[in-house]
Coordinates of C-alpha atoms and ligand atoms in Angstrom, one line a residue:
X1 CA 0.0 0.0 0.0
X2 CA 2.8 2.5 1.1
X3 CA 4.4 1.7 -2.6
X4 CA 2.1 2.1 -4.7
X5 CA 0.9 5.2 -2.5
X6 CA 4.6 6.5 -2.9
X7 CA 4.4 5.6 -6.9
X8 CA 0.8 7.4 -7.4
X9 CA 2.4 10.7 -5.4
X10 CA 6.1 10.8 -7.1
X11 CA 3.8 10.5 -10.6
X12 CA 1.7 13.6 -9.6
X13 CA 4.8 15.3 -8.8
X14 CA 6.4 14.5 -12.0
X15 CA 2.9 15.5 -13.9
X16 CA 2.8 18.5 -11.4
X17 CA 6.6 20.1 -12.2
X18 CA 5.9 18.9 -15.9
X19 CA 3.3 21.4 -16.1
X20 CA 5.0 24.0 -15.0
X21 CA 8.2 23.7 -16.6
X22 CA 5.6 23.5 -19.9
X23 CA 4.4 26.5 -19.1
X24 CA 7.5 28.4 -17.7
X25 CA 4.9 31.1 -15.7
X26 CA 5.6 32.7 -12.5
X27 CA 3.9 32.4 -9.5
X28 CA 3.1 35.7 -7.6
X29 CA 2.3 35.6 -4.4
X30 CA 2.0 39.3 -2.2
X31 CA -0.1 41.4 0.1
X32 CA -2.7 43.8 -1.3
X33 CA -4.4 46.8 0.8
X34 CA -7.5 47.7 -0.7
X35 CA -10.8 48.4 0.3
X36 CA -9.4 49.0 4.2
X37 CA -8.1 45.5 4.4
X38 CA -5.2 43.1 3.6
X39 CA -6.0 40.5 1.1
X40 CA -3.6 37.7 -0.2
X41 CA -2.9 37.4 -4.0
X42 CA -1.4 34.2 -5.1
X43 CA -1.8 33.9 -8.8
X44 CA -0.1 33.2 -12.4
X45 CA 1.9 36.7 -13.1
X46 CA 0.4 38.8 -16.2
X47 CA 2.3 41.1 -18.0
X48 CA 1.2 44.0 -20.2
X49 CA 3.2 45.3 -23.9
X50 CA 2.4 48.5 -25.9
X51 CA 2.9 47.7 -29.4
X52 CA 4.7 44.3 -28.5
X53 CA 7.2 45.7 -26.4
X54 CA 6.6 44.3 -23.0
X55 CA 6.8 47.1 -20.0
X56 CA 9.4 46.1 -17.8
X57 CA 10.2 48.2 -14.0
X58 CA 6.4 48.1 -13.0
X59 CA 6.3 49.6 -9.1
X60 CA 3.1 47.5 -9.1
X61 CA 2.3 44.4 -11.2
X62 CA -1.2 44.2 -13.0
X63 CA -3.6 41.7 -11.4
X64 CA -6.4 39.7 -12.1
X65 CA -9.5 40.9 -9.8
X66 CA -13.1 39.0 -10.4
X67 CA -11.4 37.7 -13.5
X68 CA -10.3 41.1 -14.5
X69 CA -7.0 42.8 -14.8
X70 CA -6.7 46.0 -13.1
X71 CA -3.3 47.7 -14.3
X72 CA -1.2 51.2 -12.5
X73 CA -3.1 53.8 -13.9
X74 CA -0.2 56.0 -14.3
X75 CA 3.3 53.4 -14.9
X76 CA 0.9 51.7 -18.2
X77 CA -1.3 54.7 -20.0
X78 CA 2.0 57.3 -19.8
X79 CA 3.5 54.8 -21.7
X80 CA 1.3 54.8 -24.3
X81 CA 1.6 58.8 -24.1
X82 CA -1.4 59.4 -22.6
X83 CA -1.7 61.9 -19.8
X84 CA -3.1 60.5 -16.4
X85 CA -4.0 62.7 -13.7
X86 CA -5.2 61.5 -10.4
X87 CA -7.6 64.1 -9.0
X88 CA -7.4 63.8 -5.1
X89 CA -10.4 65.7 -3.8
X90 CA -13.0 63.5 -6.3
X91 CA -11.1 60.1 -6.4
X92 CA -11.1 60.2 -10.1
X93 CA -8.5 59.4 -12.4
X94 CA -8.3 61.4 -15.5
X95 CA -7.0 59.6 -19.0
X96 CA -6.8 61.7 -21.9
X97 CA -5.0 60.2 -24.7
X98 CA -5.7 62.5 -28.5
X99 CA -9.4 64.2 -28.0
X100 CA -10.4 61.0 -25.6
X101 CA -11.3 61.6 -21.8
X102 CA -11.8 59.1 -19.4
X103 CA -12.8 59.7 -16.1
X104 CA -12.8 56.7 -13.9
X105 CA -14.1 57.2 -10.2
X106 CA -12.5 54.4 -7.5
X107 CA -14.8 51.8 -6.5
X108 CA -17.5 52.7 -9.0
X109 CA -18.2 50.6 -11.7
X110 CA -19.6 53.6 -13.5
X111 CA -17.0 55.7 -15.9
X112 CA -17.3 58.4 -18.7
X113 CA -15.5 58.3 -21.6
X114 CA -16.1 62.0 -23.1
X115 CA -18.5 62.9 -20.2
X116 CA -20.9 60.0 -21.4
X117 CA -21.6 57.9 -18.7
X118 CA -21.0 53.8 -19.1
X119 CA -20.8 50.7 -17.3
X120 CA -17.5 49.1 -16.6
X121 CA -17.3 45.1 -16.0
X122 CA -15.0 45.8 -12.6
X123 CA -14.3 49.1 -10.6
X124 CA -10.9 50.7 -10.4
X125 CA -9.3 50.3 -6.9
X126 CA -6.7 52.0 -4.9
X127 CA -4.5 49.5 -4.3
X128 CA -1.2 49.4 -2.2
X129 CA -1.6 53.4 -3.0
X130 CA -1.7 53.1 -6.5
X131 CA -4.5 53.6 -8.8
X132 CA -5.2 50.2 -10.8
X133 CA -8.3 50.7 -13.1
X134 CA -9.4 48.2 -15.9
X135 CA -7.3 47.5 -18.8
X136 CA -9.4 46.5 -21.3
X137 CA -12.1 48.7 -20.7
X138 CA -9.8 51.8 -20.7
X139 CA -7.9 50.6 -23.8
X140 CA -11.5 50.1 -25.3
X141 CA -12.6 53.3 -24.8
X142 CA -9.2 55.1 -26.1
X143 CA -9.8 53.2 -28.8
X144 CA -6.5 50.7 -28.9
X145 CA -7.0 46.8 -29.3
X146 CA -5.9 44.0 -26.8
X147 CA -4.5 40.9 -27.6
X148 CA -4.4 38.3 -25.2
X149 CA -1.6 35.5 -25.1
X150 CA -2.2 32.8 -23.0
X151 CA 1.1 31.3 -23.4
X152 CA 3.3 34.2 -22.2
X153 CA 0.3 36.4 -20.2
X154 CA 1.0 39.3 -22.4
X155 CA -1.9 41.2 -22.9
X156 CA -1.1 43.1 -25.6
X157 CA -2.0 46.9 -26.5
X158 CA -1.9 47.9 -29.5
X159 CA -2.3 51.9 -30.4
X160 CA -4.4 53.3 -33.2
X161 CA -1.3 55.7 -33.9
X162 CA 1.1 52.4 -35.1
X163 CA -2.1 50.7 -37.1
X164 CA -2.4 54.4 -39.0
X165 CA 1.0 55.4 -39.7
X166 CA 1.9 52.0 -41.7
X167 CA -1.0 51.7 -43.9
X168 CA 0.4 54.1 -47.1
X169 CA -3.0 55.8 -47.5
X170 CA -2.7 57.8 -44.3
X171 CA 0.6 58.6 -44.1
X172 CA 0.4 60.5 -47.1
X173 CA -3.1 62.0 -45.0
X174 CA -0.7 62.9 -42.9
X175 CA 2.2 64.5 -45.1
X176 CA -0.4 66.2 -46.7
X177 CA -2.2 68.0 -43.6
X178 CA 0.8 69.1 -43.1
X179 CA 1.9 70.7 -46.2
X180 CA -1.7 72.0 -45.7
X181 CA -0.9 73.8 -42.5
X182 CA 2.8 75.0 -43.7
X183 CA 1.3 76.6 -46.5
X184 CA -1.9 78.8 -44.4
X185 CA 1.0 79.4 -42.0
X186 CA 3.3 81.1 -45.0
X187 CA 0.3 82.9 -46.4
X188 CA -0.7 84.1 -43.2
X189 CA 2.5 86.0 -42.3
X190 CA 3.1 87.3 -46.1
X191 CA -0.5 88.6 -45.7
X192 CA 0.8 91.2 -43.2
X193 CA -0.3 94.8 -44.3
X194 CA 1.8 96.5 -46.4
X195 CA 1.0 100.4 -48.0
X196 CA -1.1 100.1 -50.6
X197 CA -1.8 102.9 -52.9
X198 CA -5.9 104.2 -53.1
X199 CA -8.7 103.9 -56.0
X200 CA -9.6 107.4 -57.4
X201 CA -7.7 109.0 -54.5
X202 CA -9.9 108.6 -51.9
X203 CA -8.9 108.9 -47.8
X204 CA -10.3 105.5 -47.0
X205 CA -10.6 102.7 -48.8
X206 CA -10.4 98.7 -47.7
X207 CA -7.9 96.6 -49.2
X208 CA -9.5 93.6 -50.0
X209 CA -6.4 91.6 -50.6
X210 CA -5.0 92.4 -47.1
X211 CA -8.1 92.4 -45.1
X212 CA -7.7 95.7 -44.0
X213 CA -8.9 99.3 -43.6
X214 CA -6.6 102.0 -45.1
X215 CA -6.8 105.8 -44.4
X216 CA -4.8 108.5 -45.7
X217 CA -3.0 110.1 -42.8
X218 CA -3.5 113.3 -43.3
X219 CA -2.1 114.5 -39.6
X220 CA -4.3 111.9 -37.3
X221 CA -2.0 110.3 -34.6
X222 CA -2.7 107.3 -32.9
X223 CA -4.1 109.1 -29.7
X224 CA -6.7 110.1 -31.8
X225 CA -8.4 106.8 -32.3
X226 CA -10.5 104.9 -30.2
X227 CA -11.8 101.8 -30.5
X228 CA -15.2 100.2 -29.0
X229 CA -15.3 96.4 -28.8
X230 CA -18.6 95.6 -28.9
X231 CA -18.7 91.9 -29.8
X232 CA -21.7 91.2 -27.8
X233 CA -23.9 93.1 -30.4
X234 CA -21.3 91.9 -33.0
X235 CA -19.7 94.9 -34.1
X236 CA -16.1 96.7 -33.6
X237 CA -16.5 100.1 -33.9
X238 CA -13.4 102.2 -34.5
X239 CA -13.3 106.4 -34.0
X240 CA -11.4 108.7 -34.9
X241 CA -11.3 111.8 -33.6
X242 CA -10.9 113.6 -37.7
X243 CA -13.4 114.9 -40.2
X244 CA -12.5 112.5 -43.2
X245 CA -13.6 112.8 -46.4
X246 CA -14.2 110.0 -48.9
X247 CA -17.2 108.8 -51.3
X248 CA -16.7 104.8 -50.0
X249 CA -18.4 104.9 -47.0
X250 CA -20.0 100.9 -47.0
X251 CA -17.6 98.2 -48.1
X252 CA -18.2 93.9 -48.0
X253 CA -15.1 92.4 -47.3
X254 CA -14.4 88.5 -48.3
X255 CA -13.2 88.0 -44.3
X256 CA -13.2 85.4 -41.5
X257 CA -13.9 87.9 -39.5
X258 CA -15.5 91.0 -41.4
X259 CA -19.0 90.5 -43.2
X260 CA -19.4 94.2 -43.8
X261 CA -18.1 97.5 -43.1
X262 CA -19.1 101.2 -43.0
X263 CA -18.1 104.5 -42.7
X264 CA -19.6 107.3 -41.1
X265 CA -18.2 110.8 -41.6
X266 CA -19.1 114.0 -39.7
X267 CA -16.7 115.8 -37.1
X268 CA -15.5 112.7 -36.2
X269 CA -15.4 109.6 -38.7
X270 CA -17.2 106.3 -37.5
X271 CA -16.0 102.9 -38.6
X272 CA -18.0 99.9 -38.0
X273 CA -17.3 96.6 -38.6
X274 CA -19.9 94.2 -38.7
X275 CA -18.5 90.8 -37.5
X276 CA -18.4 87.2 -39.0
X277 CA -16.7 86.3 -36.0
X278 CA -15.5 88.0 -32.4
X279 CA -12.2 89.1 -33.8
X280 CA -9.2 92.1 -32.6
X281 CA -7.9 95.1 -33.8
X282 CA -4.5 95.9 -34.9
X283 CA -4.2 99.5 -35.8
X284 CA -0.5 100.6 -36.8
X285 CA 0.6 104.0 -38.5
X286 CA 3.2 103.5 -40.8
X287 CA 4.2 105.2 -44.6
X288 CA 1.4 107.9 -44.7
X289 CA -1.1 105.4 -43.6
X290 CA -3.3 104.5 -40.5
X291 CA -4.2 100.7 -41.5
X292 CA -6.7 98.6 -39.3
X293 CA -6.4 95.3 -39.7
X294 CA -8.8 92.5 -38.3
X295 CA -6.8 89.4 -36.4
X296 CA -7.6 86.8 -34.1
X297 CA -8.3 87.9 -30.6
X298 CA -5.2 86.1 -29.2
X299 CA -2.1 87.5 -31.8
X300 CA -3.1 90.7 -29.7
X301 CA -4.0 89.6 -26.4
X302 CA -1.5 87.6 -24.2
X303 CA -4.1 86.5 -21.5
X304 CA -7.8 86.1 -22.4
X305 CA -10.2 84.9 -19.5
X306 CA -14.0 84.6 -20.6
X307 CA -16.7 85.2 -17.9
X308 CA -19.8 83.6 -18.1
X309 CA -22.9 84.9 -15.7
X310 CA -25.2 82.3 -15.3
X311 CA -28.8 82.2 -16.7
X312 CA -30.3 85.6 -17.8
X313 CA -33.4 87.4 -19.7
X314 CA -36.2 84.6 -19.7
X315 CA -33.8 82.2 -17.5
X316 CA -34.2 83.8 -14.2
X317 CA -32.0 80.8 -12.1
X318 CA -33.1 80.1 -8.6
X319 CA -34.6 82.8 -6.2
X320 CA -35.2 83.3 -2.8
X321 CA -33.9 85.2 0.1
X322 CA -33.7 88.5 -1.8
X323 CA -31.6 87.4 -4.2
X324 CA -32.6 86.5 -8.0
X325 CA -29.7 84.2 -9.5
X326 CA -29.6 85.9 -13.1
X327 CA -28.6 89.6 -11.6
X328 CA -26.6 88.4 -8.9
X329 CA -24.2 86.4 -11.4
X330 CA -24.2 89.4 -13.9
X331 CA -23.1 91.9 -10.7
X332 CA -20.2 89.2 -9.8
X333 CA -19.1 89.2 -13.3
X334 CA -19.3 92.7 -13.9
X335 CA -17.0 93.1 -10.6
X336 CA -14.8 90.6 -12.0
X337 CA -14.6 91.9 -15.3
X338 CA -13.7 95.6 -14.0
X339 CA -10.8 95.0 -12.0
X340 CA -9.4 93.1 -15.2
X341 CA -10.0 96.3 -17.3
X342 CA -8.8 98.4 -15.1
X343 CA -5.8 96.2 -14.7
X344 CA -4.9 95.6 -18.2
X345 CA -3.0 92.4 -18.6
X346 CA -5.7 90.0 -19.3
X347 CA -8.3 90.8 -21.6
X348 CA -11.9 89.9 -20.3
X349 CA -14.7 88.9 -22.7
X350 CA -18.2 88.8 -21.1
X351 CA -20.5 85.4 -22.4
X352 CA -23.9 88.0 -21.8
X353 CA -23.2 92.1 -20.8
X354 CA -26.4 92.7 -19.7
X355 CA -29.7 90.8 -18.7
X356 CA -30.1 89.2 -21.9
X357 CA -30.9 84.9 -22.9
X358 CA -28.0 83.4 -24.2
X359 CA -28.0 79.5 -25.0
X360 CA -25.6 77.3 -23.2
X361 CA -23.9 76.2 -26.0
X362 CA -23.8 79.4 -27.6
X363 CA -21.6 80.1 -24.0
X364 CA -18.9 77.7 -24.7
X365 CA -18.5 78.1 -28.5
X366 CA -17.9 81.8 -27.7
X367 CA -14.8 80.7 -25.6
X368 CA -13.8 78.0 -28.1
X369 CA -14.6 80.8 -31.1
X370 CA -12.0 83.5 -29.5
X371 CA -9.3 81.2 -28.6
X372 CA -9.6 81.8 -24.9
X373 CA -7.3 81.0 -22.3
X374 CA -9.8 80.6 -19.4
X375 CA -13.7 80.1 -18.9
X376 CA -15.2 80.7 -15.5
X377 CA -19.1 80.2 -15.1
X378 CA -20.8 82.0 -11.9
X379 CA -23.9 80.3 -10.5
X380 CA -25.6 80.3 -7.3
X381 CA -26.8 76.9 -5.6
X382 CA -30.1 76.3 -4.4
X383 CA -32.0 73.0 -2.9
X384 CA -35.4 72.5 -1.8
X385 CA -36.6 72.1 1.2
X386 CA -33.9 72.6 3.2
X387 CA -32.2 75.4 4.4
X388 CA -29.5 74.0 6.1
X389 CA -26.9 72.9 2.9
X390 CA -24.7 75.8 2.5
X391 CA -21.0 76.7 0.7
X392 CA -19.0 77.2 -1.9
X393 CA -18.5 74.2 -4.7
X394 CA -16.7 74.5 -8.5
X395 CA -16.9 71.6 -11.2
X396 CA -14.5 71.1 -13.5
X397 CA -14.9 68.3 -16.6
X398 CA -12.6 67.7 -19.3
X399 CA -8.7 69.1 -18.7
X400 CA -8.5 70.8 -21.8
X401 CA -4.7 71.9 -21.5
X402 CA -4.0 74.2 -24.2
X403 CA -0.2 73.3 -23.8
X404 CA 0.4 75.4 -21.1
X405 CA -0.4 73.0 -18.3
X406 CA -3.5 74.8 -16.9
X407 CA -6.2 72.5 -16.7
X408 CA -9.8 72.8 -15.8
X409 CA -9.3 71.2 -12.7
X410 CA -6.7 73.5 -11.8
X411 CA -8.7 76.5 -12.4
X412 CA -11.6 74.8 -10.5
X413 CA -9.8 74.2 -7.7
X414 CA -7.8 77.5 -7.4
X415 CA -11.5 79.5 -8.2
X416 CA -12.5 77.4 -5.3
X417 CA -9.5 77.9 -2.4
X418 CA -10.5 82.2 -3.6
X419 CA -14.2 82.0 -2.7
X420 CA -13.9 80.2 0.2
X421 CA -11.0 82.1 1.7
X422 CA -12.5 85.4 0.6
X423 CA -16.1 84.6 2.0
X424 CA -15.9 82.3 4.7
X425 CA -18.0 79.9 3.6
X426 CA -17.5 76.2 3.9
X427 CA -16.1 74.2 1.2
X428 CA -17.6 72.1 -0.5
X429 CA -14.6 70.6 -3.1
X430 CA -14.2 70.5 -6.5
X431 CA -16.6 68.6 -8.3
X432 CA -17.5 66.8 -11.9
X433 CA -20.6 67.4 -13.8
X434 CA -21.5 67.0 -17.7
X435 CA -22.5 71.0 -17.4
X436 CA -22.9 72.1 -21.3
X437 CA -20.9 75.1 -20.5
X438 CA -18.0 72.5 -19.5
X439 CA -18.5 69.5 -21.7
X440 CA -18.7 72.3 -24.8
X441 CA -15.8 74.1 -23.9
X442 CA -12.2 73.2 -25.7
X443 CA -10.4 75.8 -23.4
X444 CA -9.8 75.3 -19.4
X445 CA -13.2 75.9 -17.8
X446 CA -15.0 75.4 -14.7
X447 CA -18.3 76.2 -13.2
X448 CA -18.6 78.2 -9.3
X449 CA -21.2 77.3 -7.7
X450 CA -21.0 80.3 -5.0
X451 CA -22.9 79.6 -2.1
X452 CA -26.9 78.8 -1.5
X453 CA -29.5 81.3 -1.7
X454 CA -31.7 78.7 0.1
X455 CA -29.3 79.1 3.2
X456 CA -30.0 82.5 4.8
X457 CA -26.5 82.8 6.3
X458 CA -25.0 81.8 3.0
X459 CA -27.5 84.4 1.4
X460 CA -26.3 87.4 3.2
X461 CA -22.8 86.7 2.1
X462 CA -23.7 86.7 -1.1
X463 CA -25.6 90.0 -1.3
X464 CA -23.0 91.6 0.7
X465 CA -20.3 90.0 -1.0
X466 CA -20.2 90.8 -4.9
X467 CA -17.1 92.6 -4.6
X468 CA -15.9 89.7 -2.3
X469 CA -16.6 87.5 -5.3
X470 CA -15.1 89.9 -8.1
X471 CA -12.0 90.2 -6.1
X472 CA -11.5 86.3 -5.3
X473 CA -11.9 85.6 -9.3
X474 CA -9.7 88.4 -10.1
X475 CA -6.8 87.5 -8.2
X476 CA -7.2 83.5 -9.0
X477 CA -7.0 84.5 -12.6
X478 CA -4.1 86.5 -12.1
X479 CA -2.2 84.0 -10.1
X480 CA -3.1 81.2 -12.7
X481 CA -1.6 83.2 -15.3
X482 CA 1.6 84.0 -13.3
X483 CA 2.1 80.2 -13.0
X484 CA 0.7 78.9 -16.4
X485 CA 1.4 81.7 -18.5
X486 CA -0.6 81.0 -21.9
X487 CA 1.3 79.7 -25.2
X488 CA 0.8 82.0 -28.2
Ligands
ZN501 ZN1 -27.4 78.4 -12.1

């Protein structure tokens, strides 16, 4: 009995050390933290490759989980050049890899990929202090393929940038975008204005060629022209202080940004241009000409911030203790936007000037249509039935870093530290929400939620603290811009 007992063991052995020599896989057998306890994790190892190349150095090996594999956040998309940010205050982790945003909240099987909302098949954990989220459904959603190798455990992620770049037909896609951009950027700076002599010798006369406005200096000096940026009512209106004469007094530019233009002469001469776009104003004095010359809002301003107040004409917002949310927003916005004016190095553009309706989207394309730098929306919280919930809150969405680092987080986050340090109320973090004003937006934006009108202390704040407000705003958008100053 003890024989063939001995026999039927050293044969199991055999089959036993067989099998793994066959399959030559590690064993991996370590302590994980997660969900405020100790678990033991004894399992086959798994490795993951980008392209085929297999990611070596990993602080924190990927695991299987409920027959999942949750990977390090961080150590495997940043390999793939994707930017991961883990956002503290919301236990989110942010992927962003081309126009693709991932937000994945810890232990929620809920993530949104582009602020939709879907279902993932496992939640992301924290685990040993790093952030493991779901490989496959991650690599789904950024839109790169998995292939699984049982023999060696490699799974396998394979980018979309590799499968495009070797097919023939988009590489030349590719050579010729760019040969498309090389050649705007050429005609764009041999565009620049240049003297240009006038029909039938007439003071003022628009140069169709160079997209510009040409008057004959005849003794004006650039102290006598103002200009009027009215791009709320779509029009930039330039003055100068001169009686000019000339028979052309309506022209109809060709223009991104001009669809008509006319001139209005009596003691002083008028010029209105009627825009296609929100656009700036270079004005330069140079060879017996004054020239003005329509161009993008940001090849003339280094810092643009736009403000939105929230709601307005037929949207009143919430009301109650005194306080209607449209006007309120429009005061804290106006505050805002005067200390900017009046400080001059960041140029302010105002979503709505006055009580007026203004669609949501129409908002964020504003910001997107300028080139902005910044996008702060100003609301005012309310809940029913309860008059106790009270303080300050800001959502941010998508990152949206235009190169310069500054996300929308950070600008959520910094709006936030100003209003509750200026105001005293409590705070109530930085939060995520598929706002239109946010999900619309391509610039850094986020959304303050001030205080509650519904609360009466948080009320009184409010109504006594619009210039609290304006100033807290003011010196967050300064101080971002000292630390991400914007790439032109
Ligand atoms: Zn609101």
């Amino acid at each position: 009995m003890n024989k063939i007992r001995f026999i039927i063991i050293s044969m199991i052995t055999v089959l036993l050390l067989n099998t793994s020599v066959f399959a030559s896989n590690r064993y991996i057998n370590i302590t994980l933290t997660y969900d405020y306890q100790k678990h033991n994790y004894n399992a086959e190892e798994v490795f993951v490759a980008i392209n085929g190349e297999k990611l070596t150095g990993l602080t924190m090996p990927p695991i299987i989980l409920d027959d999942y594999t949750l990977v390090p956040a961080r150590e495997v998309f940043e390999s793939i050049g994707a930017k991961v940010e883990w956002k503290k205050d919301i236990e989110q982790v942010f992927v962003t890899y081309g126009s693709t945003l991932v937000i994945i909240p810890i232990n929620s099987d809920k993530a949104y990929v582009n602020g939709q909302a879907s279902k993932m098949d496992t939640e992301a954990k924290i685990i040993n202090n790093k952030t493991m989220i779901p490989l496959r459904f991650v690599s789904a959603a950024l839109d790169f393929k998995i292939e699984w190798d049982s023999k060696t455990r490699i799974a396998n992620i394979i980018t979309k940038d590799i499968v495009t770049t070797t097919t023939e037909q988009s590489t030349e896609t590719t050579t010729k975008a760019i040969t498309t951009r090389k050649e705007v950027t050429t005609e764009a700076t041999t565009k620049k204005p240049q003297p240009v002599t006038s029909a039938n010798n007439e003071y003022i006369w628009y140069d169709y060629d160079n997209d510009a406005l040409y008057i004959k200096n005849t003794g004006i000096a650039l102290s006598d022209i103002s200009e009027q940026d009215s791009y709320n009512e779509g029009k930039y209106i330039v003055t100068v202080n001169k009686k000019l004469q000339t028979s052309n007094t309506a022209f109809t530019p060709n223009s991104e940004y001009v669809e008509s233009c006319t001139v209005s002469v009596g003691n002083k001469t008028t010029i209105t241009f009627n825009e296609n776009r929100i656009m700036a104003m270079d004005i330069s004095n140079a060879n017996g000409y004054i020239c003005l010359k329509p161009i993008p809002p940001k090849e003339r301003y280094g810092k643009i911030v736009i403000i939105d107040a929230g709601h307005g004409g037929s949207q009143p917002g919430a009301m109650g203790n005194d306080i209607i949310e449209k006007d309120i927003t429009l005061a804290m916005a106006n505050s805002v936007k005067n200390k900017l004016d009046s400080d001059g190095r960041v140029k302010c553009y105002m979503t709505r000037p006055d009580d007026r309706d203004v669609g949501l989207e129409e908002r964020a394309e504003m910001a997107n249509d300028i080139g902005g730098d910044m996008f702060i929306s100003i609301h005012i919280n309310s809940v029913e039935n309860n008059t106790e919930a009270n303080g300050t809150e800001t959502y941010s969405l998508y990152p949206n870093d235009l190169g310069n680092g500054l996300t929308s987080y950070a600008v959520a986050e910094e709006m936030l530290d100003q209003l509750i340090t200026k105001l005293g109320t409590s705070n109530r973090k930085v939060k995520s929400n598929t706002y239109v004003v946010l999900k619309a937006n391509n610039i850094p934006a986020a959304l303050c939620e001030i205080g509650f009108l519904t609360n009466e202390k948080d009320a009184d704040i409010m109504k006594n603290g619009v210039d609290k407000v304006g100033q807290a705003l003011y010196d967050g958008i300064i101080s971002l811009f000292n630390e991400y100053p914007p790439v032109r």
